Amino acid sequence: MLRRIERNLESLVEGVFGRAFRSPVQPVELARKLAKEMDENKAVSVSRVYAPNEYIIYLSPHDRAQYRQYESSLLQELSTYLLEHAQKQDYALLSRPRVLVEEDPDLRVGVFG
């Protein structure tokens, strides 16, 4: 219940500031969101806590264009960040986290999914 309220407040604040300032997506924002997705989608087993190992980031065409020259390095860095996060949380992974990027023309600058 509290998590849902927190998500709604976060969405509201991000939406208001995103519309007001419209700055491009920053890598640190992507990393934080990916770690949050990992935490929210973990699965508790009998003796382990499993975390997902595949992630897709949806970016606006403008946001994706800013990373095109070093996209593969950025994705590797995000994968390493998720691996370290999983280790700190003692999550079990079936393989190294894999991060992909897809373009969504319906997204505005600074908005990602």
mmCIF file of N, CA and C in Angstrom, residues 33-39 41-42 51-58 75 78-79 82 85-86 91 93 96-101:
data_model
loop_
_atom_site.group_PDB
_atom_site.id
_atom_site.type_symbol
_atom_site.label_atom_id
_atom_site.label_comp_id
_atom_site.label_asym_id
_atom_site.label_seq_id
_atom_site.Cartn_x
_atom_site.Cartn_y
_atom_site.Cartn_z
ATOM 1 N N LYS A 33 16.551 4.192 -11.914
ATOM 2 C CA LYS A 33 15.278 3.575 -12.292
ATOM 3 C C LYS A 33 15.441 2.074 -12.522
ATOM 4 N N LEU A 34 16.537 1.679 -13.139
ATOM 5 C CA LEU A 34 16.780 0.254 -13.360
ATOM 6 C C LEU A 34 16.927 -0.487 -12.035
ATOM 7 N N ALA A 35 17.663 0.091 -11.089
ATOM 8 C CA ALA A 35 17.822 -0.546 -9.777
ATOM 9 C C ALA A 35 16.481 -0.647 -9.061
ATOM 10 N N LYS A 36 15.676 0.375 -9.191
ATOM 11 C CA LYS A 36 14.347 0.352 -8.578
ATOM 12 C C LYS A 36 13.484 -0.743 -9.206
ATOM 13 N N GLU A 37 13.564 -0.877 -10.527
ATOM 14 C CA GLU A 37 12.823 -1.942 -11.213
ATOM 15 C C GLU A 37 13.295 -3.315 -10.741
ATOM 16 N N MET A 38 14.597 -3.453 -10.550
ATOM 17 C CA MET A 38 15.143 -4.713 -10.057
ATOM 18 C C MET A 38 14.559 -5.037 -8.685
ATOM 19 N N ASP A 39 14.558 -4.037 -7.801
ATOM 20 C CA ASP A 39 14.031 -4.236 -6.441
ATOM 21 C C ASP A 39 12.541 -4.583 -6.447
ATOM 22 N N ASN A 41 10.780 -5.972 -8.783
ATOM 23 C CA ASN A 41 10.409 -7.180 -9.527
ATOM 24 C C ASN A 41 11.182 -8.420 -9.094
ATOM 25 N N LYS A 42 11.768 -8.366 -7.928
ATOM 26 C CA LYS A 42 12.483 -9.537 -7.422
ATOM 27 C C LYS A 42 11.471 -10.621 -7.050
ATOM 28 N N ALA A 51 16.465 -11.836 -8.970
ATOM 29 C CA ALA A 51 16.173 -10.548 -9.599
ATOM 30 C C ALA A 51 16.168 -10.744 -11.105
ATOM 31 N N PRO A 52 15.365 -9.948 -11.814
ATOM 32 C CA PRO A 52 15.357 -10.042 -13.276
ATOM 33 C C PRO A 52 16.730 -9.686 -13.836
ATOM 34 N N ASN A 53 17.035 -10.230 -14.993
ATOM 35 C CA ASN A 53 18.325 -9.929 -15.594
ATOM 36 C C ASN A 53 18.211 -9.314 -16.992
ATOM 37 N N GLU A 54 16.999 -8.997 -17.443
ATOM 38 C CA GLU A 54 16.826 -8.318 -18.726
ATOM 39 C C GLU A 54 15.977 -7.067 -18.543
ATOM 40 N N TYR A 55 16.452 -5.980 -19.121
ATOM 41 C CA TYR A 55 15.787 -4.681 -18.989
ATOM 42 C C TYR A 55 15.784 -3.982 -20.339
ATOM 43 N N ILE A 56 14.692 -3.302 -20.630
ATOM 44 C CA ILE A 56 14.587 -2.491 -21.839
ATOM 45 C C ILE A 56 14.257 -1.069 -21.410
ATOM 46 N N ILE A 57 15.046 -0.138 -21.877
ATOM 47 C CA ILE A 57 14.820 1.284 -21.602
ATOM 48 C C ILE A 57 14.205 1.889 -22.857
ATOM 49 N N TYR A 58 13.106 2.602 -22.685
ATOM 50 C CA TYR A 58 12.457 3.298 -23.796
ATOM 51 C C TYR A 58 12.779 4.781 -23.682
ATOM 52 N N LEU A 75 25.413 1.167 -21.994
ATOM 53 C CA LEU A 75 24.666 -0.042 -21.640
ATOM 54 C C LEU A 75 25.521 -0.992 -20.818
ATOM 55 N N LEU A 78 25.607 0.457 -17.309
ATOM 56 C CA LEU A 78 24.345 0.203 -16.609
ATOM 57 C C LEU A 78 24.245 -1.256 -16.180
ATOM 58 N N SER A 79 24.722 -2.159 -17.005
ATOM 59 C CA SER A 79 24.735 -3.578 -16.656
ATOM 60 C C SER A 79 25.615 -3.821 -15.429
ATOM 61 N N LEU A 82 23.882 -2.573 -12.319
ATOM 62 C CA LEU A 82 22.858 -3.513 -11.859
ATOM 63 C C LEU A 82 23.483 -4.750 -11.202
ATOM 64 N N HIS A 85 24.538 -3.699 -7.807
ATOM 65 C CA HIS A 85 23.345 -3.510 -6.973
ATOM 66 C C HIS A 85 22.813 -4.864 -6.502
ATOM 67 N N ALA A 86 22.760 -5.824 -7.409
ATOM 68 C CA ALA A 86 22.283 -7.169 -7.061
ATOM 69 C C ALA A 86 23.188 -7.806 -6.007
ATOM 70 N N TYR A 91 20.983 -10.469 -4.175
ATOM 71 C CA TYR A 91 20.054 -11.066 -5.124
ATOM 72 C C TYR A 91 20.792 -12.114 -5.964
ATOM 73 N N LEU A 93 21.170 -13.838 -9.584
ATOM 74 C CA LEU A 93 20.911 -13.554 -10.996
ATOM 75 C C LEU A 93 21.226 -14.804 -11.806
ATOM 76 N N ARG A 96 24.442 -12.265 -16.156
ATOM 77 C CA ARG A 96 24.744 -10.837 -16.019
ATOM 78 C C ARG A 96 23.547 -10.031 -16.535
ATOM 79 N N PRO A 97 23.182 -8.948 -15.851
ATOM 80 C CA PRO A 97 22.063 -8.135 -16.345
ATOM 81 C C PRO A 97 22.321 -7.632 -17.766
ATOM 82 N N ARG A 98 21.273 -7.672 -18.568
ATOM 83 C CA ARG A 98 21.338 -7.210 -19.953
ATOM 84 C C ARG A 98 20.409 -6.012 -20.094
ATOM 85 N N VAL A 99 20.942 -4.920 -20.606
ATOM 86 C CA VAL A 99 20.173 -3.691 -20.772
ATOM 87 C C VAL A 99 20.129 -3.347 -22.255
ATOM 88 N N LEU A 100 18.932 -3.129 -22.758
ATOM 89 C CA LEU A 100 18.721 -2.744 -24.152
ATOM 90 C C LEU A 100 18.032 -1.391 -24.190
ATOM 91 N N VAL A 101 18.163 -0.707 -25.316
ATOM 92 C CA VAL A 101 17.491 0.586 -25.502
ATOM 93 C C VAL A 101 16.627 0.496 -26.744
#
